[in-house]
Each structure stands twice: as C-alpha cells, then as structure tokens.
Amino acid sequence: MNYNIITRHPQNPLLTAAHLGHLPGGCNSVFNSAVFRYGDGYKAILRVEQRSGLQSLRLADSADGLTFTVHPEFLLTPETEEQKLYEEAIYDPRVTLLEGKYYICYAAESRFGCQVGLAATTDFKSFERFGCIAETENRNLVLFPEKINGLYYRLDRPFQNHAGNIWLCESPDLIHWGRPRCVLESRQFHWDRGKIGAGAPPIRTKDGWLVVYHGTTPIGGSLLYRLGVALLDLERPWLVRARAKAYLMSPEAPYERIGDVPNVCFLNSAIPDFARDELRLYYGAADQVLCLATCRLSELLEFAKQA
Ligand code: BMA
C-alpha cells in the first residue's frame, strides 16, 4: 500500500500575505480559501485576515489556478441589520456549482457563536443572500453539487460537548433543512479522534461521493489538522461506502508546520480533472498561506478503500 499519494506543488505557498499586503486593510494571512473552475480558468474566494485582525473574503481570478489576481473589494460584507447581527466575521468559504449558480457557504460568527451563511451568484458582481442556514455551533458546511432523488443535500459539522462529527441534512429548497443524520464520526484512538469536518464539496465518482475532510488529533495541548478521505453512497449518501483508515496528508512542509496556528492543513476545495486522472487539493497551511497539492484520482479512490 502506497501511503504517499499526494504531491505538494513546487510553487507552494501559492499565496501569502506579501501578495496581498497592498490591498485595503493590509494582510496578516491568506488561507482556507475556495478555488473553483470558472470558464476556461479559475476563480477563488480568499479568506484574508486583515492587519486589524478582521476577517474578510476577496475575489481572485486565475488562468492556471497557480497565480492569482486579487480584487481589492471586500466580498459579502454585512450590510443589513440582520447580517450585521449574525455575520460579523465571515471566513472559510466553500463554493458549489449547483444548477448553474455558484453557491458560497461560509462560517458566520457573531456574539451568539458560529453559524453558516449562504449566498449565490452567477457573475460574482451581484449576490443573492440567504442569511444563515444553520444554528450555532456549526461550521464546515458543504453543498452537494446536484439534487439526489429530488432533494438538496449538505454535509455540516454541528459542535457540542467538545465533539464534532460530520452530519448530513436534506432540503427541498436550500433554505429549510432537516432529517439530520450523522454520517462520519470521529474515531477513537485514530488520527481523526478529535473534531472532524468536511473540506471540499463532495465529488461524484464511479465509486461514490468523494469526501475529503479534515480531522484533528489533540496532541501536546493543541490540535493537529490533517486530511482524510471517505466515499458516500451515490443514491443514499447517508451510507458510508468506504473510509481510509490512514490520513491522506499531514503537516510536514515548513509552511504547514509554522504559522499563526502551527501544524494545520485545512482544505476548502478539491477540483477533479477526470480526463487527466488528477485532483487538485487547495488547502490553507498553518492559518497563514494558501497551498496546492495534487494526486491521481484513481489512486485516491483506492486509498479511500483501504480499511
Ligand atoms: C478551525 C477553523 C479553521 C482553522 C482551524 C485551525 O476551528 O477556525 O478556520 O483553520 O480551526 O486553526
């Protein structure tokens, strides 16, 4: 069994504070960002922590998914009274292309705790905002890219009693959600024995919905953030078809080991290229910089099945 199926991109880190320092608010760090295909190229919604400590989202364009042109404007800043109340700090975006619209899910923090906000767009100029679609405490919400048997599905991570597992919910309209079912539990004694959370939106493959998630290992008084992989049933996504026992990726490179929060690999997007048998994994490293790793999709599917 080959445990080393991930290749870190030689241009890592792709984005650092130095690239964004000239923008309004300055930049302390740029990490945990959603990168996705748009036309012939890529777009990204970046998580930027400003010099003030405030979180912001910024849009970026890229032809190759490696070098980015960042727009100076803030994205989805709170405007209405309700947004100001519930979406004071927004971060960790995930983007799903669903029925021709780009849906952006993001952690929304307020004095009440952390919820998840939802917005949709086609042009990244005007946005339809749905407000928060999960109660506190919830994070790491990703939408499936298509309806399954007439319903929308999401994975999320409610957090209670110091535990956090990955749950599945369904909805007729993306606003009203119910029928919560726990699909992936943290595993005692394993690398993902702490809280876990979905990373990228699930990807349809021949073997099931591919879910790359982060799992934590409480160690030495802090948390080590690693990446793992599982497959959910295509028709009944509450059934786990496979889940790798070993982690897929663990902080190893200096930029993953050293930063504002050391020893963190935190994934927000995975972009498949089935023709080239390649998956791009975009992840934040050490809560400081944005990075890319790649692997062969076929190898990843086999890896997922290694019990
Ligand atoms: C989690 C989230 C992530 C962050 C991680 C490591 O709880 O807040 O945004 O990358 O912690 O600090």
Short mmCIF file of C-alpha atoms and ligand atoms in Angstrom, two decimals, residues 31-32 47 91-92 109 139-140 157 195 214 223 225 261 264 266 284 286-287, ligand 1:
data_model
loop_
_atom_site.label_atom_id
_atom_site.label_comp_id
_atom_site.label_asym_id
_atom_site.label_seq_id
_atom_site.Cartn_x
_atom_site.Cartn_y
_atom_site.Cartn_z
CA PHE A 31 -5.55 30.83 3.82
CA ASN A 32 -8.58 28.43 3.89
CA ARG A 47 -10.06 34.18 3.31
CA TYR A 91 -14.48 33.05 6.78
CA ASP A 92 -13.72 29.54 5.49
CA GLU A 109 -19.51 34.35 13.58
CA ARG A 139 -19.15 25.06 10.61
CA ASN A 140 -17.67 23.27 7.59
CA ARG A 157 -20.42 19.92 11.43
CA LYS A 195 -13.42 17.03 15.85
CA HIS A 214 -10.12 17.42 7.93
CA LEU A 223 -4.75 20.29 17.62
CA TYR A 225 -5.15 19.28 11.47
CA VAL A 261 -1.57 28.23 14.09
CA VAL A 264 -2.60 22.82 10.15
CA PHE A 266 -7.26 22.79 6.22
CA GLY A 284 -4.75 26.59 3.95
CA ALA A 286 -0.84 26.87 9.38
CA ASP A 287 -3.63 29.51 9.19
C1 BMA B 1 -10.84 25.76 12.91
C2 BMA B 1 -11.29 26.86 11.94
C3 BMA B 1 -10.30 26.99 10.79
C4 BMA B 1 -8.87 27.00 11.24
C5 BMA B 1 -8.60 25.84 12.21
C6 BMA B 1 -7.17 25.82 12.73
O1 BMA B 1 -11.64 25.75 14.06
O2 BMA B 1 -11.39 28.07 12.63
O3 BMA B 1 -10.59 28.19 10.12
O4 BMA B 1 -8.02 26.85 10.13
O5 BMA B 1 -9.50 25.93 13.28
O6 BMA B 1 -6.89 26.98 13.49
#
